[in-house]
Coordinates of C-alpha atoms and ligand atoms in Angstrom, one line a residue:
X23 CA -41.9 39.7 24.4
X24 CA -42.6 40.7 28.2
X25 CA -39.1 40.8 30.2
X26 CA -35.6 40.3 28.7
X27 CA -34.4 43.9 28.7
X28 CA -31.1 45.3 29.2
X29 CA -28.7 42.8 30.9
X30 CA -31.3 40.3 31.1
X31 CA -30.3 36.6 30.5
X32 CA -32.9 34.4 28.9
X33 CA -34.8 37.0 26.4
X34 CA -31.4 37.6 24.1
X35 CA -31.6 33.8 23.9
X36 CA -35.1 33.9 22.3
X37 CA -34.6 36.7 20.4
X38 CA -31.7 34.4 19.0
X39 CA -33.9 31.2 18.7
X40 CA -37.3 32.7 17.7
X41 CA -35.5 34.2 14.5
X42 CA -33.2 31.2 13.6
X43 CA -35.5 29.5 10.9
X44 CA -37.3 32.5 10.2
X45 CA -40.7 31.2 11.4
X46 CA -41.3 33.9 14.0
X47 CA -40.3 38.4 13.9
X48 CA -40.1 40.1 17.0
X49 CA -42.3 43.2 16.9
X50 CA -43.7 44.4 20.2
X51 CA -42.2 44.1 23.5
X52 CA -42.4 45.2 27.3
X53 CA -38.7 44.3 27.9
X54 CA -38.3 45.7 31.6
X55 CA -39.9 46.4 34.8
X56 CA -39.1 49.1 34.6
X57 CA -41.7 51.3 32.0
X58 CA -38.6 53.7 30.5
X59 CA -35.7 51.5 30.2
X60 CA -38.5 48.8 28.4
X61 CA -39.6 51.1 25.9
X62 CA -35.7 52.7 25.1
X63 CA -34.6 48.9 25.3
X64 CA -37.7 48.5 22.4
X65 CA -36.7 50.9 20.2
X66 CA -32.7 50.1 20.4
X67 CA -34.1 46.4 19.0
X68 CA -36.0 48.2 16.7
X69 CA -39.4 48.1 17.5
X70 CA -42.0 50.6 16.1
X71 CA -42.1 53.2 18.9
X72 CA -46.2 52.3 18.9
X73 CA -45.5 48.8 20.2
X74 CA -42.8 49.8 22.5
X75 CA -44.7 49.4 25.6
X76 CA -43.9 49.9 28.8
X77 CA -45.6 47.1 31.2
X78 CA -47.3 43.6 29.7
X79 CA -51.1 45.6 30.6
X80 CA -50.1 48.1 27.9
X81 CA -48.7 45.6 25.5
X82 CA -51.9 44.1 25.8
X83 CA -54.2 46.6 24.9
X84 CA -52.4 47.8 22.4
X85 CA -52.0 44.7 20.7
X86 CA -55.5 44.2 20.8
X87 CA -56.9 47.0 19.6
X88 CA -54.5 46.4 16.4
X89 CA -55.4 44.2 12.9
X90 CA -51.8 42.9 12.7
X91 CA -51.8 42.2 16.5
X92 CA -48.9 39.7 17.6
X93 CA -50.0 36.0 17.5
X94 CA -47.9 34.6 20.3
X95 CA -46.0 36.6 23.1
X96 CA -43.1 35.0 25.3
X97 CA -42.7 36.0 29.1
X98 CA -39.2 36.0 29.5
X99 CA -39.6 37.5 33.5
X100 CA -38.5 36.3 37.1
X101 CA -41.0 33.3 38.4
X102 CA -44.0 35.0 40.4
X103 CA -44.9 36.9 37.3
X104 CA -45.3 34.4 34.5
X105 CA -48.7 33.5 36.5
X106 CA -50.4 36.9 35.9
X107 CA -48.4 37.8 32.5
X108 CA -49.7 34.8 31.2
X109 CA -53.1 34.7 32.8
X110 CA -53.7 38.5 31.0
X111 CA -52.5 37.0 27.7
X112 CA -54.7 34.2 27.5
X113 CA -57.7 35.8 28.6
X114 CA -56.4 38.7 25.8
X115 CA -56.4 36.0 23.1
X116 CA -52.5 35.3 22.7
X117 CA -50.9 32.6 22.8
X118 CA -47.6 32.2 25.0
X119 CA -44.7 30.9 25.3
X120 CA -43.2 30.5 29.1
X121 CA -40.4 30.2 30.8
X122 CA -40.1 27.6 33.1
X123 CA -40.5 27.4 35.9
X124 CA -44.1 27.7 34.8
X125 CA -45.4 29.8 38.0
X126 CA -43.8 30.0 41.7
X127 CA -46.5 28.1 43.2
X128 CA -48.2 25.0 42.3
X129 CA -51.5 26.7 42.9
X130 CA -50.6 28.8 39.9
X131 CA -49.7 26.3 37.7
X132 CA -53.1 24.3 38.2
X133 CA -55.1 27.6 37.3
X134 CA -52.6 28.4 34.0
X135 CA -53.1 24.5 33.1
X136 CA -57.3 24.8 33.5
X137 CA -56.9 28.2 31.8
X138 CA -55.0 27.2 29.0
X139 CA -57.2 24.0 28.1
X140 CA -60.2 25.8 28.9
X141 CA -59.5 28.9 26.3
X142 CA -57.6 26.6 23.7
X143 CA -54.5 29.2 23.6
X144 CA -51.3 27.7 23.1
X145 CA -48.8 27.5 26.2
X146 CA -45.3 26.2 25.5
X147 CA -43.1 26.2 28.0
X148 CA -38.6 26.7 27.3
X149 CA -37.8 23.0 28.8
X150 CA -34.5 24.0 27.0
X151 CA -33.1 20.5 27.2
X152 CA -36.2 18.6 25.2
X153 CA -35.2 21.2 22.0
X154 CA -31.9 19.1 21.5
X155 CA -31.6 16.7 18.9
X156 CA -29.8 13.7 20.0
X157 CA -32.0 13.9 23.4
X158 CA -35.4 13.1 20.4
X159 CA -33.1 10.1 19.3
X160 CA -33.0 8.8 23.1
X161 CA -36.3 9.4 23.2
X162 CA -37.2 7.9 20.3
X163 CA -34.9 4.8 20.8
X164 CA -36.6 4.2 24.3
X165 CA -39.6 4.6 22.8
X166 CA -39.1 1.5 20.2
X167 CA -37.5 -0.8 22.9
X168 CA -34.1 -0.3 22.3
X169 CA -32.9 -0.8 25.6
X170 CA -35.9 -2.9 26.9
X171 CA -37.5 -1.6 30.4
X172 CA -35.6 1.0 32.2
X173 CA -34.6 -0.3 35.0
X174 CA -32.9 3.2 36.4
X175 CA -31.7 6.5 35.6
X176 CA -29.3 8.9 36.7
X177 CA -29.8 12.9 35.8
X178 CA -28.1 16.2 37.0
X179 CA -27.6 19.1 36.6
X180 CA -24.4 21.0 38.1
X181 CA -23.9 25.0 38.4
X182 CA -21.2 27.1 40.2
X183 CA -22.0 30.1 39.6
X184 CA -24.0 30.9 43.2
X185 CA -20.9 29.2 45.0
X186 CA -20.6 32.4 46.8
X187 CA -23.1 34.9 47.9
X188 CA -23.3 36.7 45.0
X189 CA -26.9 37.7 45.2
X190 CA -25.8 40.0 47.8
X191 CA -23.5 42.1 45.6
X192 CA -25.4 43.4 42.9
X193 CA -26.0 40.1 40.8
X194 CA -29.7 40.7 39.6
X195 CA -30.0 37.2 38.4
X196 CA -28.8 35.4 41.8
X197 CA -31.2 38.4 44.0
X198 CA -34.4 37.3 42.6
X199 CA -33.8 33.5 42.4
X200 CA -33.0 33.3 46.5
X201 CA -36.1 35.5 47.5
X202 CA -38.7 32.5 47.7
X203 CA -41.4 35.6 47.3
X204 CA -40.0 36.1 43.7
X205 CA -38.7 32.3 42.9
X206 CA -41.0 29.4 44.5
X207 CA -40.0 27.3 47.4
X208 CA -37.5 25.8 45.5
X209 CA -33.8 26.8 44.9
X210 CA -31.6 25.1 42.9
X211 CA -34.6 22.6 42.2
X212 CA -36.9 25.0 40.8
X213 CA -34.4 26.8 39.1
X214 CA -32.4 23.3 37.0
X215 CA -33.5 20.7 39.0
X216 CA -37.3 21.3 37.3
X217 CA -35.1 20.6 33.8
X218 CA -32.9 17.5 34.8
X219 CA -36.7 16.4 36.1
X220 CA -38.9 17.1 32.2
X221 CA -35.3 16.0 31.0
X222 CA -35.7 12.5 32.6
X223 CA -39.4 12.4 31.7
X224 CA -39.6 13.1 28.4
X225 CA -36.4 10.8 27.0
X226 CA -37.5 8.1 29.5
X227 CA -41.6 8.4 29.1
X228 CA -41.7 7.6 33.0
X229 CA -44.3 8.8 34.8
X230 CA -42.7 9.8 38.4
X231 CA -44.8 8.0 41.2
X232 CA -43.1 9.0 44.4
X233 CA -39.7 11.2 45.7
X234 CA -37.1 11.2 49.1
X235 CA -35.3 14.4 48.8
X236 CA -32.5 16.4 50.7
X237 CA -32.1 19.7 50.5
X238 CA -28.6 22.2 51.3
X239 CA -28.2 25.9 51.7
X240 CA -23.9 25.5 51.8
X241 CA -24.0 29.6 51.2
X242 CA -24.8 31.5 54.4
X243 CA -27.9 33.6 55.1
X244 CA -29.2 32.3 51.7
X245 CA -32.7 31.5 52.2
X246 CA -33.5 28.4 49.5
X247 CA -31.7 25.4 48.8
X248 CA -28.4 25.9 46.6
X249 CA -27.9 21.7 46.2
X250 CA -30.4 18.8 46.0
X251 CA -30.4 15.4 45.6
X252 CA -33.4 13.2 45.0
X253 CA -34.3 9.4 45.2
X254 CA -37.1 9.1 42.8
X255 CA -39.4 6.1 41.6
X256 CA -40.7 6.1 38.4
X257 CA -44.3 3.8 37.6
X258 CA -43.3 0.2 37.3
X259 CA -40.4 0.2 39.6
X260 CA -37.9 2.5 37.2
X261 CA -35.3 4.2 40.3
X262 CA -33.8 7.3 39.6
X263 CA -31.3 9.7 41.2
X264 CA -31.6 13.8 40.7
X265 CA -28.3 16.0 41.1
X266 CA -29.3 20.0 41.1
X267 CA -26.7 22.3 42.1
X268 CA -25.5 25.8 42.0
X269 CA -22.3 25.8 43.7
X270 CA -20.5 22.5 41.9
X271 CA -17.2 23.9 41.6
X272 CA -15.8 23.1 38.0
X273 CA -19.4 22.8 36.6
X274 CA -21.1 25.1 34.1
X275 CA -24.4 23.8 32.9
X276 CA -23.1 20.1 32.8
X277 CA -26.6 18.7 31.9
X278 CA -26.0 15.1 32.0
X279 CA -28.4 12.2 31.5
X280 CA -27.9 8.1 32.0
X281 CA -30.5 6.1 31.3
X282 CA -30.1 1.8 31.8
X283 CA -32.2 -0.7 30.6
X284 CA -32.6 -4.4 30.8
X285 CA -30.7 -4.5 27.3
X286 CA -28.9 -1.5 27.1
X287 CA -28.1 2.1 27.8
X288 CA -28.3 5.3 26.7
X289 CA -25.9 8.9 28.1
X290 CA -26.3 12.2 26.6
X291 CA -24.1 15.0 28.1
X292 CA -25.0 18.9 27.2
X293 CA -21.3 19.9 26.6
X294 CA -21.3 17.3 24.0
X295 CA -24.7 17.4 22.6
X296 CA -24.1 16.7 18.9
X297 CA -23.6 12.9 20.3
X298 CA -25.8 10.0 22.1
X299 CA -23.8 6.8 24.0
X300 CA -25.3 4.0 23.6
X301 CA -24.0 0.7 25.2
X302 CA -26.2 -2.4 24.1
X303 CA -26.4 -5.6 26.3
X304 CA -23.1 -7.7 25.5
X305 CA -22.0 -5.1 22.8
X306 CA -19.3 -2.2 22.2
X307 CA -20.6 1.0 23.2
X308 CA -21.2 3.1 20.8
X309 CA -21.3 7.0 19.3
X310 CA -24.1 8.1 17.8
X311 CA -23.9 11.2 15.8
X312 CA -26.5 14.2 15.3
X313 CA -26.9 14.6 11.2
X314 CA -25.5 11.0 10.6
X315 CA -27.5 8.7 8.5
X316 CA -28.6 6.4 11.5
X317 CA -30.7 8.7 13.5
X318 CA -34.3 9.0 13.5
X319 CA -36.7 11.6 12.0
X320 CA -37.0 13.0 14.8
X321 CA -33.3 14.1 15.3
X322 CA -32.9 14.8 11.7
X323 CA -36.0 17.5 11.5
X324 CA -34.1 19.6 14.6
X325 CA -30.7 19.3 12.7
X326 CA -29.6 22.5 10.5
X327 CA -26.0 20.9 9.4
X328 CA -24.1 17.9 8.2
X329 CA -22.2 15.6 11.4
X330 CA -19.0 17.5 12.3
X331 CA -20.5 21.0 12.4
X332 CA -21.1 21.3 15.7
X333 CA -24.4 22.3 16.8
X334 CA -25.7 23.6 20.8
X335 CA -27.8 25.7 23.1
X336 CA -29.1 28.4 20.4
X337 CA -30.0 25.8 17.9
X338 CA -32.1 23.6 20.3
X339 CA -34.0 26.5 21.8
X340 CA -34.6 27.4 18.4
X341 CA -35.9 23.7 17.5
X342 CA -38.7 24.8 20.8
X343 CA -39.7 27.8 18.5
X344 CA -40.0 26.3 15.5
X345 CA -42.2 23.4 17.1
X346 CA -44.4 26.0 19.1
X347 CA -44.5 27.5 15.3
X348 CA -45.8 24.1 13.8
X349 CA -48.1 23.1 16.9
X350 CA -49.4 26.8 16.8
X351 CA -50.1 26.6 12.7
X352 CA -51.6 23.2 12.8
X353 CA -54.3 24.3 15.5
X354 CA -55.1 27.4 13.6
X355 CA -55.3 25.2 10.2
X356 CA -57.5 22.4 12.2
X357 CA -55.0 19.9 11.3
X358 CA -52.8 17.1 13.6
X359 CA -49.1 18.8 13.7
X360 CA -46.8 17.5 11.8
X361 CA -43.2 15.8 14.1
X362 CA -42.2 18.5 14.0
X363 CA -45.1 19.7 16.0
X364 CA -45.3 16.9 18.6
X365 CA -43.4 16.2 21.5
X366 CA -43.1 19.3 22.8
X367 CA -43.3 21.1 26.5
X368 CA -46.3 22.8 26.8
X369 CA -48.2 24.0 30.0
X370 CA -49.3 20.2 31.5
X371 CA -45.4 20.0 31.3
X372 CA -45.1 23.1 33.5
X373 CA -47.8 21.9 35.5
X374 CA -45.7 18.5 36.4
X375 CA -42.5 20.7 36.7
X376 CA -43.8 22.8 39.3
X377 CA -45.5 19.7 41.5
X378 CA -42.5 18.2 41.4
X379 CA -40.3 21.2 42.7
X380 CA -43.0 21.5 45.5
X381 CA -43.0 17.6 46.0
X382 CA -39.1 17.8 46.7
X383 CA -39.1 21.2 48.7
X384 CA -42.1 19.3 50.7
X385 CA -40.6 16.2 51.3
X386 CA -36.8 17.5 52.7
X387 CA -38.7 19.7 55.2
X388 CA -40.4 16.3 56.5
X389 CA -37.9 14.1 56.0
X390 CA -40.6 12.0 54.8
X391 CA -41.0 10.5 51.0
X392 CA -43.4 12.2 49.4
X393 CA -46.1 10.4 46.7
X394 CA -46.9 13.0 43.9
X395 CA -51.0 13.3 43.5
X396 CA -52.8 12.6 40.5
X397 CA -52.3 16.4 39.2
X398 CA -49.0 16.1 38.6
X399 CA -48.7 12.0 37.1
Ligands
NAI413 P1 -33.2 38.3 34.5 O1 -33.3 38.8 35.9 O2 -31.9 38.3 33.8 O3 -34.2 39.1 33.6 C1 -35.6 39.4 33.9 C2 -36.1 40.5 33.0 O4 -37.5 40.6 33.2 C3 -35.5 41.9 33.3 O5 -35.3 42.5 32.1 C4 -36.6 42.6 34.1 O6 -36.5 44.0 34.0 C5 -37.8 42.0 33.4 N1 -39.0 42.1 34.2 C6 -39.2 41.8 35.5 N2 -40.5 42.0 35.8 C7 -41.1 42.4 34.7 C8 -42.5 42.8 34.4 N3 -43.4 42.7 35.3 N4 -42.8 43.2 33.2 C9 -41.8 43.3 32.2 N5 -40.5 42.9 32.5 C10 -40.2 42.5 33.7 O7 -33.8 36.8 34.6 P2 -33.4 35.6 33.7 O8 -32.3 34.9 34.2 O9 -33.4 36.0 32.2 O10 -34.7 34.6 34.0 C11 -36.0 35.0 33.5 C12 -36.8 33.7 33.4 O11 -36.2 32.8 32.6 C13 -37.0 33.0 34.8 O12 -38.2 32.4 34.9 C14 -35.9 31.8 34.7 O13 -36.2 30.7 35.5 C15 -36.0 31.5 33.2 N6 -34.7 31.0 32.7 C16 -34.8 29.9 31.8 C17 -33.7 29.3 31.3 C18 -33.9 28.2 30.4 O14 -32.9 27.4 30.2 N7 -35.0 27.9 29.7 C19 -32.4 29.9 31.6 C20 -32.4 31.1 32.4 C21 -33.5 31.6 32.9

């Protein structure tokens, strides 16, 4: 692992996922940017003190030189490094696993993308969301016609915790994500809105054709956006509606997606994940339950226990690892992945993610809509 040292946020939630089934053992790490607190944060996880490095460089050539070198490392740092963390690694040999956004500029993420197809490493990237269950059964439903053609979707993503100007009292978290330097162009929207976006995506299958967006900084002297909302259109006429916002008061990771079709509809909301609405043409609406004998393969392969026991956040960031595990196996056995193997974010993904963070940053400064190129369809 590169980043997630002491008090970080997102690399405890790896270290979490990547051991849940067992498929993966943390064993090397340059946890910090800073070179003493990474290696003393290595060794209080219990690393060997050999492979407690001290930047990603040193990781790297120590890795390399070894028999039992790591297969896979995950960059778990602030935006404008995953670019060159992961550019080393690839060009190293390893495969990686990235945190989204995928780089802070879009010029990045068309080099990592030519990188990674050109040197046939593995790049998945942590599109939490897509690692949830009942979000494979939408998916999967969609796919088979359940609802017919989606005619529209609606997909947010509220925050509060930046509802004040936090970043200017010591909150390492909020400092880095308003410097556009070390985040992108793109505040709340690179930060969740680039999830509610692959969320929309990968349930719906859409391809995004064109945006309108409008961008707010409520918090003074903050210098990117802390609330967005986007008018999208999807290929063949689909409409939807983006919500991104860090200072929702009342709102803590309320992930919510509504999908409508010509014969139906499907909602899934984060804070009750285990579940997927669905609301057929002239029918009752109905509950759906995660582990329940009506849902797909899909769902039931990213499922650990029976309906009732509820299941969240850790488990479907550890369905991401355990598919990273089966796409990685399968390419190194020359085989097709099994499901559990497909269907997964990976650096295209990251790619898109990032074109459409700059699409929307682009388009509020104009005031214009903006079409998204061919790169990022
Ligand atoms: P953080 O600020 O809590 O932690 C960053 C860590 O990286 C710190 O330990 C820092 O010392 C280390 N670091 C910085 N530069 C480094 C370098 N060059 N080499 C080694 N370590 C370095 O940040 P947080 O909130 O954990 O975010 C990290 C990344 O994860 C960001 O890209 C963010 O967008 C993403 N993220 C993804 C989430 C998801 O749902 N998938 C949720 C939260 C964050």
């Amino acid at each position: 692992m590169v980043g997630g040292g002491e008090g970080a946020y997102i690399g405890n939630i790896h270290r979490i996922a990547a051991r849940l089934d067992g498929e993966w053992e943390l064993v090397a790490g340059a946890f910090d940017v800073d070179p003493e607190k990474g290696r003393s944060f290595a060794l209080s996880q219990g690393m060997h003190p050999d492979r407690a490095y001290g930047d990603y460089l040193a990781l790297i050539a120590g890795e390399v030189a070894r028999e039992d070198r790591v297969d896979a490392v995950a960059i778990c740092t602030p935006n404008f490094t995953h670019y060159p963390i992961a550019k080393a690694l690839i060009e190293a040999g390893f495969d990686v696993i990235c945190e989204k956004p995928l780089t802070a500029t879009l010029e990045d993420a068309v080099a990592l993308d030519s990188l990674t197809r050109e040197s046939g490493r593995f790049v998945g990237v942590t599109y939490t969301y897509s690692g949830y269950p009942m979000v494979h059964e939408a998916r999967v439903r969609i796919a088979a016609g359940e609802i017919g053609i989606v005619r529209s979707l609606q997909v947010e993503y509220p925050l509060e915790w930046m509802a004040t100007a936090i970043e200017s009292q010591g909150n390492a978290q909020a400092a880095w994500r308003t410097d556009p330097k070390r985040n992108g162009r793109g505040g709340s929207i690179g930060d969740i809105g680039t999830h509610a976006y692959h969320l929309a995506g990968f349930v719906t299958g859409l391809k995004l054709e064109s945006l309108t967006a409008d961008l707010a900084t409520f918090v003074e002297g903050r210098a990117l956006d802390d609330n967005a909302h986007v008018m999208m259109r999807y290929e063949g006429g689909a409409r939807g509606l983006l919500w991104s916002s860090q200072v929702a008061l009342g709102n803590s990771n309320g992930v919510r997606l509504r999908v409508f079709g010509e014969k139906g509809s499907f909602q899934w909301f984060q804070e009750q994940p285990n579940e997927l609405v669905y609301a057929p043409l002239g029918g009752r609406v109905q509950t759906i339950k995660r582990g329940s004998d009506e849902v797909s393969e899909d769902a039931r392969l990213r499922s650990r226990t029976p309906p009732g026991h509820p299941e969240g956040y850790l488990e479907a960031f550890a369905n991401l690892y355990a598919s990273f595990a089966e796409a990685i196996r399968a390419r190194n056995e020359e085989r097709a992945p099994g499901l559990l193997g497909q269907n997964l974010p990976l650096a295209y993904d990251g790619l898109k993610g990032v074109a459409f963070v700059e699409a929307v940053v682009d388009s509020a400064e104009s005031n214009e809509p903006v079409w998204l190129t061919p790169v990022a369809v």
